[in-house]
Coordinates of C-alpha atoms in Angstrom, one line a residue:
Chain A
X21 CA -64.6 -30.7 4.6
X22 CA -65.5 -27.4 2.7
X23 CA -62.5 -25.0 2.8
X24 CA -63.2 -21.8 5.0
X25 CA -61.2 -18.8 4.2
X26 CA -57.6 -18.0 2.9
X27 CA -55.4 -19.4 5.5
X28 CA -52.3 -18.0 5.2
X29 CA -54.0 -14.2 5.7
X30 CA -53.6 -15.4 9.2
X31 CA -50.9 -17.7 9.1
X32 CA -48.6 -15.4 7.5
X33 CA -49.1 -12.1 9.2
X34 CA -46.8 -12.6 11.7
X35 CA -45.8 -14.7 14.7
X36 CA -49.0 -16.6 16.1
X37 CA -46.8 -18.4 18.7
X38 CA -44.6 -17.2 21.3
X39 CA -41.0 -17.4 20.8
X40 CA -39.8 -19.7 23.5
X41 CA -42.7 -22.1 22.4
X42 CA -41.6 -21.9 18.7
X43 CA -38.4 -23.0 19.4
X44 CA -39.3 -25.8 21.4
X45 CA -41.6 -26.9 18.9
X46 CA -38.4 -27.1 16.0
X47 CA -36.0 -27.4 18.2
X48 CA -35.9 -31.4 18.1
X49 CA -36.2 -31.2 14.4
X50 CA -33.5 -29.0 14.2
X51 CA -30.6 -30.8 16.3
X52 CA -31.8 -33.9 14.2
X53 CA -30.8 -33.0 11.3
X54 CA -28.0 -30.9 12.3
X55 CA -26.3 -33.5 14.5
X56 CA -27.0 -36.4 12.0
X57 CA -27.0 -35.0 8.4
X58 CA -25.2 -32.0 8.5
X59 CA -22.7 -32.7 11.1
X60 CA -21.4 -36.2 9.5
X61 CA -21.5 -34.7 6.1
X62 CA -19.7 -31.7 6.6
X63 CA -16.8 -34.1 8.5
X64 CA -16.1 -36.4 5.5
X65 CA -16.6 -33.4 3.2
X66 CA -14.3 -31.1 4.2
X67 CA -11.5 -32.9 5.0
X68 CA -11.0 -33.7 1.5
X69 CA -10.2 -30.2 0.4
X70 CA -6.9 -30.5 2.8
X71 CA -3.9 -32.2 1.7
X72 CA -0.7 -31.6 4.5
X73 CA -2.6 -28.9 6.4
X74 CA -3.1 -27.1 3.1
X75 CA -6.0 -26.0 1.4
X76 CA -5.9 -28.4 -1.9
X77 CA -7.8 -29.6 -4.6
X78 CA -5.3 -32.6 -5.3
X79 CA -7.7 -35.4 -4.1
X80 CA -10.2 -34.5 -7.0
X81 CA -7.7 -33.6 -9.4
X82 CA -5.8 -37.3 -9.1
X83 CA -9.4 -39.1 -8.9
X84 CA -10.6 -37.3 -11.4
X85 CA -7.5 -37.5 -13.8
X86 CA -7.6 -41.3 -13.2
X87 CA -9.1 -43.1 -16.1
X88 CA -11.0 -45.4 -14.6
X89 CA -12.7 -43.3 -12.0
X90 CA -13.5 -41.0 -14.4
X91 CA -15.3 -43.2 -16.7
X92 CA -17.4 -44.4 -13.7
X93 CA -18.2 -40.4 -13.2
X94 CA -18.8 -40.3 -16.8
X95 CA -21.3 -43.3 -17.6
X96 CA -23.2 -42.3 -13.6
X97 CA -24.1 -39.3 -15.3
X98 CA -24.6 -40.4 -18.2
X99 CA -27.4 -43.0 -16.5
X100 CA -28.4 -40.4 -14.9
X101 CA -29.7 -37.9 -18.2
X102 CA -30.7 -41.2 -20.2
X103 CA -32.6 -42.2 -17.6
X104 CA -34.4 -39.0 -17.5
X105 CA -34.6 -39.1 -21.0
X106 CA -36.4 -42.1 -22.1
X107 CA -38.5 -41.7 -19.1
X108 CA -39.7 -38.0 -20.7
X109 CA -40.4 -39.8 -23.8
X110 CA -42.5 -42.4 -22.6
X111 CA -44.3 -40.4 -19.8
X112 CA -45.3 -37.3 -22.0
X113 CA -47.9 -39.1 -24.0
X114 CA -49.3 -41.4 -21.2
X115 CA -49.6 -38.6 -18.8
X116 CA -51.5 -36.4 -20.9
X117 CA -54.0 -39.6 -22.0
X118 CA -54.0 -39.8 -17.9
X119 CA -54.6 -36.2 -17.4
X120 CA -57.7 -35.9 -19.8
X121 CA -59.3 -38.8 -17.8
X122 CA -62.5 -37.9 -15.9
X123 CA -61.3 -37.9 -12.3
X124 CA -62.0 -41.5 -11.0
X125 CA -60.2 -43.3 -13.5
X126 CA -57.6 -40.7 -13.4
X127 CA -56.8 -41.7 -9.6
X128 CA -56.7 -45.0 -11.1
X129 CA -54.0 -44.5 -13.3
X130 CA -52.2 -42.2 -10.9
X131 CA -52.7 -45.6 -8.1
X132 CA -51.6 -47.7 -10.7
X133 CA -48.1 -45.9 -11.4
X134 CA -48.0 -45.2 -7.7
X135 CA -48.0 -49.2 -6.8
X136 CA -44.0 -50.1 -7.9
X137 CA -42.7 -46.9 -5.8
X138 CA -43.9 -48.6 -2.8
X139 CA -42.5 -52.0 -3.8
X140 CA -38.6 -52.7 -3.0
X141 CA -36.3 -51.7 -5.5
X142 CA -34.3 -55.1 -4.8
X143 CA -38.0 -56.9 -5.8
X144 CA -37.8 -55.0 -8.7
X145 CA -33.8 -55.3 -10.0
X146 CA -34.9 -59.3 -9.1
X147 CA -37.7 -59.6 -11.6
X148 CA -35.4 -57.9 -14.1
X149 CA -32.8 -60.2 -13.4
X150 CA -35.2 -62.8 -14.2
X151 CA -36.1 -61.2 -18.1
X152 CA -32.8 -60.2 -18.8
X153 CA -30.3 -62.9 -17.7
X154 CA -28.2 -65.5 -19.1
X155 CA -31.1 -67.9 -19.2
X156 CA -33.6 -65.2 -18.5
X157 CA -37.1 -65.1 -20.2
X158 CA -36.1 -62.9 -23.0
X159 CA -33.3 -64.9 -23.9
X160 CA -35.2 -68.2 -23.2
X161 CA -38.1 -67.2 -25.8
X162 CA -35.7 -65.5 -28.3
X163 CA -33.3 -68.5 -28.4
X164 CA -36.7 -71.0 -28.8
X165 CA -38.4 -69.1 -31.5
X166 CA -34.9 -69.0 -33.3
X167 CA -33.9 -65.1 -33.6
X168 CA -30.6 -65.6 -31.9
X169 CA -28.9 -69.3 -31.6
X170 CA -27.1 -67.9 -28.7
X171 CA -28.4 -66.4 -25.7
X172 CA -27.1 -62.6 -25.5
X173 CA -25.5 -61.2 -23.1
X174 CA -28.1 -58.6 -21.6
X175 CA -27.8 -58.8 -17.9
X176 CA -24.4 -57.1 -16.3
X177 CA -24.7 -53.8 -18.7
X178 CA -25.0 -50.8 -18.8
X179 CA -28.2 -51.1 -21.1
X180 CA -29.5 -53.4 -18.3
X181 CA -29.1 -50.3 -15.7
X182 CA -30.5 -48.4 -17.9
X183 CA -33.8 -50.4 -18.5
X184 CA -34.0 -51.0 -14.2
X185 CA -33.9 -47.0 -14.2
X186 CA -36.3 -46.2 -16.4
X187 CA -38.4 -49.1 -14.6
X188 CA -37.9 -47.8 -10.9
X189 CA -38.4 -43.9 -12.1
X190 CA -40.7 -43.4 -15.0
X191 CA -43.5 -43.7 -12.4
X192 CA -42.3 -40.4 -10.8
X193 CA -41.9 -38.6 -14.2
X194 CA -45.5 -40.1 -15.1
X195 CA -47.2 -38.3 -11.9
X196 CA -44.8 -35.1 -11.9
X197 CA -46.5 -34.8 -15.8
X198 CA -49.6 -35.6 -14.8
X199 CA -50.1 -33.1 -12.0
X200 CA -48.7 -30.4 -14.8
X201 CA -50.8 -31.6 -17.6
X202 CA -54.2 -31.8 -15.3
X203 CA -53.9 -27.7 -15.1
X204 CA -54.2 -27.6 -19.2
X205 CA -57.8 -26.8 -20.2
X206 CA -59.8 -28.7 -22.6
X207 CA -60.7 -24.8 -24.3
X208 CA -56.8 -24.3 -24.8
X209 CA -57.0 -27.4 -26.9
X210 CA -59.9 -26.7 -28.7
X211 CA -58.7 -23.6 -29.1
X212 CA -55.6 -25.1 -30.9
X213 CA -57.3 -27.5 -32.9
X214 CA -60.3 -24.8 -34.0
X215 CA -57.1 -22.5 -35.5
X216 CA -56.3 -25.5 -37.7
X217 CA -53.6 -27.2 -35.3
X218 CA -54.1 -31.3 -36.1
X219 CA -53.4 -33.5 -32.6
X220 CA -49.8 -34.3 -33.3
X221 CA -49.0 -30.2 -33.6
X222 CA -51.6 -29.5 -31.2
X223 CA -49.3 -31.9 -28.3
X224 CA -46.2 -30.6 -29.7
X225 CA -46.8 -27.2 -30.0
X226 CA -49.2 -26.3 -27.1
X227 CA -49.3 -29.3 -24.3
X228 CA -45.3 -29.7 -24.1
X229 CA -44.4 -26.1 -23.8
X230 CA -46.9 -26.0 -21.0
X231 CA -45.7 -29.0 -19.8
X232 CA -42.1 -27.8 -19.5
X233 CA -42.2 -27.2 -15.4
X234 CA -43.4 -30.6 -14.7
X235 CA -40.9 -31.7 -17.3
X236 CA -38.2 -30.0 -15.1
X237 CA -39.4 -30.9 -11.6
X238 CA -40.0 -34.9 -13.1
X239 CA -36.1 -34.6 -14.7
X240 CA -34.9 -33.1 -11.4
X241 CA -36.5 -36.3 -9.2
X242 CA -35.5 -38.7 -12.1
X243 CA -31.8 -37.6 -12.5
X244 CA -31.3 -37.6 -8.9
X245 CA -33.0 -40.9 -8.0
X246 CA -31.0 -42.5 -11.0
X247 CA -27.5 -41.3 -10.5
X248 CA -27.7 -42.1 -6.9
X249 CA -29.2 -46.0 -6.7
X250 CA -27.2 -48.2 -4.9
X251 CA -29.8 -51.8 -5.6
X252 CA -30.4 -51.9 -9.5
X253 CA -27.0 -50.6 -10.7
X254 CA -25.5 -52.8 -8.2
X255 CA -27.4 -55.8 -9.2
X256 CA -27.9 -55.4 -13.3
X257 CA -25.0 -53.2 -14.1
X258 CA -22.3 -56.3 -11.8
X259 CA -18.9 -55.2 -11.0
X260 CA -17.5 -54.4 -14.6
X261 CA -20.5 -51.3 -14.6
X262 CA -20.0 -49.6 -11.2
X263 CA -21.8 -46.2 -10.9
X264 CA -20.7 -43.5 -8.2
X265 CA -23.0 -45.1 -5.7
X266 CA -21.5 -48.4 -5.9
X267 CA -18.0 -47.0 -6.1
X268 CA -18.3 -45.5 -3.0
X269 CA -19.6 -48.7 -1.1
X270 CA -16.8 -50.9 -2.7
X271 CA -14.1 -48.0 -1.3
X272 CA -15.6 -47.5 1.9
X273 CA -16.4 -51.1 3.2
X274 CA -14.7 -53.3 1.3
X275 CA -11.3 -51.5 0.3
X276 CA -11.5 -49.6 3.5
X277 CA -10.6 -46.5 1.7
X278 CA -12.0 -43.2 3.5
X279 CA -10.8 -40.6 2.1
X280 CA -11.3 -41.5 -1.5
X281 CA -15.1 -42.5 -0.4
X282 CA -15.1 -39.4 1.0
X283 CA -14.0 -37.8 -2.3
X284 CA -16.8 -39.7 -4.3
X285 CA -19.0 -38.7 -1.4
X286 CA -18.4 -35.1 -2.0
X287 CA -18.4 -35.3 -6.1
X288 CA -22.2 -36.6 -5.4
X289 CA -23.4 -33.8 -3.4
X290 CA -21.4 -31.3 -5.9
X291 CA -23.4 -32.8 -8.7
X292 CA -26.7 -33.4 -7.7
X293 CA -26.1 -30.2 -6.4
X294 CA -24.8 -28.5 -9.6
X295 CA -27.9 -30.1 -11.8
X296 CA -31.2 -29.9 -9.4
X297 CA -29.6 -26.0 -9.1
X298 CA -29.4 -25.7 -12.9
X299 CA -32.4 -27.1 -13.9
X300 CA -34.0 -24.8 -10.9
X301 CA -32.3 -22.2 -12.8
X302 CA -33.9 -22.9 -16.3
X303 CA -37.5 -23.5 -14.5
X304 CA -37.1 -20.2 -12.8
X305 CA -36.7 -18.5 -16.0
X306 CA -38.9 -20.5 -17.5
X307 CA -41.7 -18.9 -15.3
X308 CA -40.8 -15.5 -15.9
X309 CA -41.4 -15.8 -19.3
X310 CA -44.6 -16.8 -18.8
X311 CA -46.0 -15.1 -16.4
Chain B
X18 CA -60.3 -35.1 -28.8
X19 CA -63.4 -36.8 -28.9
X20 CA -62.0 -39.5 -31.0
X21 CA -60.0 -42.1 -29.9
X22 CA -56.2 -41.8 -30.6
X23 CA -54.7 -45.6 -31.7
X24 CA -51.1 -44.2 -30.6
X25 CA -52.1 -42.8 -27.9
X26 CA -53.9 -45.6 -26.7
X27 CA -50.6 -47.9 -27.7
X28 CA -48.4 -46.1 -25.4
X29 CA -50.6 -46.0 -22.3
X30 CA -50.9 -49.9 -22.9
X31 CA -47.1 -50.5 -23.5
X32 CA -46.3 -48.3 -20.6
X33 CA -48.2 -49.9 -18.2
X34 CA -47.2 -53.5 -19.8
X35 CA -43.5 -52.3 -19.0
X36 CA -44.5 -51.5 -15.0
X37 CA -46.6 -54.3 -14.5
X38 CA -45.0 -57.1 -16.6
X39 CA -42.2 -57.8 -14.6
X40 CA -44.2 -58.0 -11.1
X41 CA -46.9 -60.2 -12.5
X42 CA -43.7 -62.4 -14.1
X43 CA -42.7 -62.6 -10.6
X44 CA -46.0 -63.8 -9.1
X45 CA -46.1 -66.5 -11.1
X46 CA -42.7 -67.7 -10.9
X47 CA -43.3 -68.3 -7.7
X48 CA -45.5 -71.5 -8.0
X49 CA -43.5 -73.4 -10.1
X50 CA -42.4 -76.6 -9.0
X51 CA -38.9 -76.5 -10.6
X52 CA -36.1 -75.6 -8.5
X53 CA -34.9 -72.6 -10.6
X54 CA -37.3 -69.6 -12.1
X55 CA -38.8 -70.9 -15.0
X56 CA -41.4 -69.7 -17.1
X57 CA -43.7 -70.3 -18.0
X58 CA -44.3 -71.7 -14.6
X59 CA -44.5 -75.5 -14.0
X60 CA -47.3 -77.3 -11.9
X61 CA -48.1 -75.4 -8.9
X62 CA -47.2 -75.2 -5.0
X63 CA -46.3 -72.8 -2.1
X64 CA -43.4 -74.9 -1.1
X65 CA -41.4 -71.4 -1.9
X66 CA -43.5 -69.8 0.6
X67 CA -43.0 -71.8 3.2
X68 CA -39.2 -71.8 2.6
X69 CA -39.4 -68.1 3.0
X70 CA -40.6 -68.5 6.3
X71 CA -38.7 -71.3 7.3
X72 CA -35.7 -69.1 6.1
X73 CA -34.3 -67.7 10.1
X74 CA -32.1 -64.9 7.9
X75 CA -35.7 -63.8 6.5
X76 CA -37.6 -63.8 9.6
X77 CA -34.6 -62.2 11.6
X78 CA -34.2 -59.6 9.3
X79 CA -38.1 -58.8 8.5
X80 CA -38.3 -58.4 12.4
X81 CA -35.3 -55.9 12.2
X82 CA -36.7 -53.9 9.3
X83 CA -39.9 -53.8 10.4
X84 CA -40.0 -52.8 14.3
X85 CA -36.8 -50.1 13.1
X86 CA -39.0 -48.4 10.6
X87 CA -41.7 -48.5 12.4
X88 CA -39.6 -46.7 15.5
X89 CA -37.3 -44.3 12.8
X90 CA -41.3 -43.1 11.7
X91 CA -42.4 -42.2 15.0
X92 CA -39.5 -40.3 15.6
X93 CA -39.6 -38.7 12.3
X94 CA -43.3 -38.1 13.0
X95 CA -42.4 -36.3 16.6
X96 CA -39.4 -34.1 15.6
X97 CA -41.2 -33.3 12.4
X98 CA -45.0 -32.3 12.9
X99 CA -44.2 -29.9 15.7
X100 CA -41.1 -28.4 13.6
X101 CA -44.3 -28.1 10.6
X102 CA -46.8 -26.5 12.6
X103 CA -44.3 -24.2 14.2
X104 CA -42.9 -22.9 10.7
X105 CA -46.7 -22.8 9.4
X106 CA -48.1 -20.4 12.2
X107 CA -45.0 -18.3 12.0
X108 CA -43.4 -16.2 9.7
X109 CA -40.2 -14.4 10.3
X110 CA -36.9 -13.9 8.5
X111 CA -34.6 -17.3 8.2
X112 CA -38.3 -19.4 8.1
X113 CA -37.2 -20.3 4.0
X114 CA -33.2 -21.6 5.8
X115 CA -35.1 -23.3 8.5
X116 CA -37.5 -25.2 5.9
X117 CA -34.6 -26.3 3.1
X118 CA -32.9 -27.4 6.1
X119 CA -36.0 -29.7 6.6
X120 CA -35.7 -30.8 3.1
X121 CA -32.5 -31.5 2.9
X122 CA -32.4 -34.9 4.0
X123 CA -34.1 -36.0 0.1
X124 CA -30.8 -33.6 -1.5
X125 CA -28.1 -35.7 -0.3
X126 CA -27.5 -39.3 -1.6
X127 CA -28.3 -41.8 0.5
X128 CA -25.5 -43.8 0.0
X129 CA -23.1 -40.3 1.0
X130 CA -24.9 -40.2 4.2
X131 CA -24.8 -44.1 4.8
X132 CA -21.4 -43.8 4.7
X133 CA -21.1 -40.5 6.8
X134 CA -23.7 -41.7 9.3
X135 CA -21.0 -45.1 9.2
X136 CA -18.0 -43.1 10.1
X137 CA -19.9 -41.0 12.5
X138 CA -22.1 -43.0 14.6
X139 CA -20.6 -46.5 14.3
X140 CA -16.8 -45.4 14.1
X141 CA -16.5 -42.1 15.7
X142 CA -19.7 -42.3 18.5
X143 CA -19.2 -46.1 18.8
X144 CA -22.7 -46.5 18.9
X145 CA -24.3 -49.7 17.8
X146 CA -25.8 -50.5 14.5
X147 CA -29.6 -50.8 15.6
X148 CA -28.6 -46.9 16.6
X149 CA -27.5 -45.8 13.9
X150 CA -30.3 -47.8 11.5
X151 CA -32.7 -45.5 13.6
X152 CA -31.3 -42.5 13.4
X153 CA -30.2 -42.9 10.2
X154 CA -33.7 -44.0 9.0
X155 CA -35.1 -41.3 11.4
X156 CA -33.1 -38.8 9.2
X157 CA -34.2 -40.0 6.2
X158 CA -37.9 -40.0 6.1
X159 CA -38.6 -36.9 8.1
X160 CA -38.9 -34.9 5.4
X161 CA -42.1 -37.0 4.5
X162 CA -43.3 -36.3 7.8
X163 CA -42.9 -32.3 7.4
X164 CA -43.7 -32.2 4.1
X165 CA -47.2 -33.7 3.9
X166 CA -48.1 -32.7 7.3
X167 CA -46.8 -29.7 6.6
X168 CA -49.5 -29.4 3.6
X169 CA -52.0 -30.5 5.9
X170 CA -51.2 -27.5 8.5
X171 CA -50.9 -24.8 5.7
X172 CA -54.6 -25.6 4.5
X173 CA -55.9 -25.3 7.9
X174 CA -57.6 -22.1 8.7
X175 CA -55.9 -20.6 11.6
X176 CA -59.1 -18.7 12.1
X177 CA -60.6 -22.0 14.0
X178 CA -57.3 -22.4 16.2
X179 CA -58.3 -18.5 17.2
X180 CA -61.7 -19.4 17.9
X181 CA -61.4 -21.9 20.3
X182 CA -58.8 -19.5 21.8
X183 CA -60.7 -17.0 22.7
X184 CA -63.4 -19.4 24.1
X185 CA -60.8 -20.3 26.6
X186 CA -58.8 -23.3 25.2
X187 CA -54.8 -23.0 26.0
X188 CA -52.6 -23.9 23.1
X189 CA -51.7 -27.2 24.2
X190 CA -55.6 -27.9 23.9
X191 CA -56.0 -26.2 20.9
X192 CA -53.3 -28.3 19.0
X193 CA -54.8 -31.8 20.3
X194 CA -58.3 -31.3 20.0
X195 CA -58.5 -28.9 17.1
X196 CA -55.0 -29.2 14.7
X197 CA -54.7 -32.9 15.3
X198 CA -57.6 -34.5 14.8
X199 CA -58.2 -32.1 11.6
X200 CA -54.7 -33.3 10.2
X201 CA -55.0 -37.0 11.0
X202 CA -55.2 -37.9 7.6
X203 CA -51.9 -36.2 6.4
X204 CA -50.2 -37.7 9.7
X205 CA -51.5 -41.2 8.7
X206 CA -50.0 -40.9 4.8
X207 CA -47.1 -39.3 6.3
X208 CA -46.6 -42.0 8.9
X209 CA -47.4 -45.1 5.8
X210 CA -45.0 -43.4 3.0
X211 CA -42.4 -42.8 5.6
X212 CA -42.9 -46.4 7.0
X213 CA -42.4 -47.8 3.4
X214 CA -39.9 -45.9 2.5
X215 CA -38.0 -47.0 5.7
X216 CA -38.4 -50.3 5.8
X217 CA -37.3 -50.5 1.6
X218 CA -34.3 -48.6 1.9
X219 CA -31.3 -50.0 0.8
X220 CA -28.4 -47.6 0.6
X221 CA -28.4 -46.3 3.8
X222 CA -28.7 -49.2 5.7
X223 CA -26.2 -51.3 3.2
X224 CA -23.4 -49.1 5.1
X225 CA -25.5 -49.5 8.6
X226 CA -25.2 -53.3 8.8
X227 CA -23.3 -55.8 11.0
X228 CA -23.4 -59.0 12.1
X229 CA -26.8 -60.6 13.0
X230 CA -27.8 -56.7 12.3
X231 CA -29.3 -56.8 8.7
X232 CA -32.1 -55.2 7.0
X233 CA -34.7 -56.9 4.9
X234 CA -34.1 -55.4 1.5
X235 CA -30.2 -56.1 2.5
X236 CA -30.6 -59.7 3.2
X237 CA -32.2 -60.7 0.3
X238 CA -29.9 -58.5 -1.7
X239 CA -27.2 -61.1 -0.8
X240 CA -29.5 -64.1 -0.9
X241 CA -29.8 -63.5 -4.7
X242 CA -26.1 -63.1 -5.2
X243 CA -25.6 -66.9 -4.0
X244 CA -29.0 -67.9 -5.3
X245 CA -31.5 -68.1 -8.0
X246 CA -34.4 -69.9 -6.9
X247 CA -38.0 -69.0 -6.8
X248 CA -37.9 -68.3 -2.9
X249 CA -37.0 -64.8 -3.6
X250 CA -39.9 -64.7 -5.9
X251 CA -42.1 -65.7 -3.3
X252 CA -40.8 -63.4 -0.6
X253 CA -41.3 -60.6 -3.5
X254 CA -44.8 -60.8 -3.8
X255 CA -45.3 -61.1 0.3
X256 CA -43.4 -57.6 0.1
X257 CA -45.9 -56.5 -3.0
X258 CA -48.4 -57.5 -0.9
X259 CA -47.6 -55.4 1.9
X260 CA -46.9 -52.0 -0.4
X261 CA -50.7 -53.0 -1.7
X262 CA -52.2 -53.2 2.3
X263 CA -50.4 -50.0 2.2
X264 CA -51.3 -48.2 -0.6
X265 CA -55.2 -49.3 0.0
X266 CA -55.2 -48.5 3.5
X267 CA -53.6 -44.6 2.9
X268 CA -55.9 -43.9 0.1
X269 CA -59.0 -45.5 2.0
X270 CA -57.9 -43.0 5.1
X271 CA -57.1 -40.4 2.7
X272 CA -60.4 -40.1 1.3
X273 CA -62.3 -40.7 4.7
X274 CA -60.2 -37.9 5.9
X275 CA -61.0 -35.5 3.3

């Protein structure tokens, strides 16, 4: 379908609906998400700033000063970065070999990486479970071709997490890059490479600082999908690796502990919140360099 | 770059090695005839297949996930394509609130609002689990649902809604035989992503579960806890299958639409 003008000259001038109509239309919406995000949230969230009828931080304070918890903060955000890490690494060269592929083969790069975000992350903690374990295929050829004598222990760590969450989210950082890298002409490189820039200096110097808001976005969707996975963590990481995600579950059903679920709960938020704001921040100014 | 870059090249093929290695290592552990997952395989059969389906906990449980997601969609799809076409032909002040409010539901972890969706709906309404699944699922796909029909709105010229207005058509008309038809191919990959999504979720519907009441993903979770045998393989690739169907039919509708 050819495109026919600008649409939001019209779209955007000013109310094309009538009022009582309008809110009819996002009214449903609305109460939704109100009623059953909001509305729960805000009632296990706020009651953990009150201790005795007073306004208190005390719950944070002792779950935070605990050791234990703390370390489980520690190493989810520490997943979390890593995670996002490794998966910038490996993405930034692929995507831009993806993004200077003519457009059909391009969409079938982009479908390729696409395919394991629609499979089931349990499918895909399984299949690690099945390389990594005890008599996994990794240890299975390592011990037969006679680098280890002893199978190693790589299943139930926190490397293992770390492997199932680059698996499940380099895909995103891949197409965030991708849709980024697409936008970078072939003149700017030439141009690059004509003023004496060899590849390596040309990638590093040109393509990744132009890179750097898909970076952001890709880091944003990475770090959040990491620290908050409930399947792989639960099921590579076992019980002696808990993240935030599984803490929360163990509290809430199995130790039946409410409020301190609802504390974990509201650390989450505060964090996801804290770093998708941050890095918002940095892409924000970012763009006013630039432009 | 004319010429071919050797690292370059290396990287693209180890990255896609690491994506695809571990589902093709799957799909063929799930012939073998030895009772645990060996490879390489041994022999062949489908006797892991057919213990899938002869598996009631499967079957049970794939009928729960499915006709839920496909029911949390719709309503995801009806609360969220009017609430995008209102907030695309309107602009006033509060529109940018309204719209991260629809977003929202993709900023909070899904295991927080599991286990607020838990206390609220199960505990405090004393509403059932199928309930709260929906709703819950509902909640958590419908920013799909407003987002890429949202997309699909904003690049429709509202000069052709304004046309058929003024040759008579009421704005009930105008939206179903002028904006829907012209968006069916966002609604479609709307309706498919958020379908997928639902139906893989785990963390939510973890903390949604009770007896007899258990999700797909959630069932097989626990199957593999007591179990290492190559049924779970074989149910794997059915579900790889099904993201495949999928993938192929949004992309074929995609382009059809476009």
């Amino acid at each position: 379908m050819p495109r026919l003008r600008e649409p939001e000259r019209y779209s955007k001038g000013g109310p094309c609906l009538r009022k009582k109509s309008f809110w009819l239309l996002l009214l449903p919406g609305l109460l939704l998400i109100l009623v059953f995000l909001i509305l729960p949230i805000a009632r296990i969230v706020l009651p953990t700033f009150q201790v005795e009828g007073q306004l208190s931080l005390s719950l944070y304070q002792k779950f935070l000063g605990d050791s234990f918890y703390l370390r489980i903060f520690l190493r989810t955000l520490r997943v979390g970065v890593v995670t996002a890490l490794i998966s910038m690494v490996l993405a930034l060269p692929v995507s831009f070999y993806i993004s200077r592929q003519p457009g059909s083969r391009k969409g079938i790069f982009i479908a390729m990486a696409t395919f394991p975000l629609l499979t089931n992350t349990v499918v895909r903690a399984f299949a690690w479970i099945t390389i990594l374990g005890r008599e996994g295929i990794l240890n299975n050829t390592l011990v037969r071709l006679g680098i280890v004598s002893e199978p190693l222990k790589l299943l139930y760590t926190e490397g293992a997490i770390l492997v199932g969450s680059v698996y499940l989210f380099l895909p995103i950082m891949l197409i965030s890059l991708v849709g980024v890298m697409e936008n970078i002409s072939d003149e700017t490189l030439e141009a690059a490479q004509s003023l004496g820039a060899n590849r390596l200096t040309t990638f590093l110097r040109v393509v990744v600082p132009l890179s750097v808001p898909g970076l952001i976005v890709g880091s944003v969707l990475v770090f959040a999908g990491a620290s908050a996975a409930y399947s792989t963590p639960l099921m590579l990481g076992g019980n002696k690796n808990m993240l935030l995600s599984t803490l929360i579950y163990q509290q809430a059903m199995t130790l039946d502990n409410w409020t301190r679920a609802s504390v974990i709960a509201t650390v989450m938020i505060v964090t996801s919140y804290l770093v998708v704001g941050i890095l918002n921040q940095v892409a924000a100014r970012i763009g006013e360099k630039t432009t | 770059m004319k010429r071919k870059n050797t690292f370059l090249i290396f990287m693209v093929g180890l990255v896609y090695f690491f994506i695809f290695a571990p589902l093709v290592l799957i799909a063929l552990t799930s012939f073998t005839t030895e009772s645990y997952i060996a490879f390489p395989p041994v022999g062949f059969t489908l006797d892991w297949y057919s213990k899938v389906f002869a598996n009631k906990t499967f079957i049970s449980s794939f009928k729960l996930s499915f006709t839920i997601s496909l029911a949390a969609t719709s309503i995801a799809l009806l609360v969220g394509v009017p609430g995008a076409y209102a907030l695309s032909r309107n602009s006033f002040r509060g529109k940018k609130f309204i719209k991260d409010l629809f977003f929202s539901p993709n900023l909070v972890p899904q295991v927080v609002l599991g286990f607020a969706l838990f206390t609220f709906i199960i505990v405090r309404l004393r509403l059932n689990v199928q309930a709260a699944l929906l709703l819950g699922l509902a909640i958590s796909v419908v920013t799909y649902a407003f987002r890429i029909v949202g997309a699909s709105i904003e690049s429709l010229d509202y000069a052709i809604e304004e046309a058929a207005m003024s040759l008579g058509a009421n704005r009930l008309t105008v939206f179903f035989r002028i904006v829907l038809p012209n968006i069916s191919s966002g609604i479609v990959s709307a309706f498919l992503l958020a379908f997928i999504n639902a139906f893989n979720n785990v963390p939510l519907t973890i903390f949604l579960s009770g007896p007899g009441v258990v999700t797909l993903p959630v069932a097989m979770m626990s199957y593999i806890e007591y179990n290492y045998d190559p049924t779970v393989s074989a149910l794997s690739v059915l579900l790889m299958l099904m993201s495949l169907a999928i993938m192929l039919v949004s992309e074929k509708l995609v382009k059809s639409g476009r």
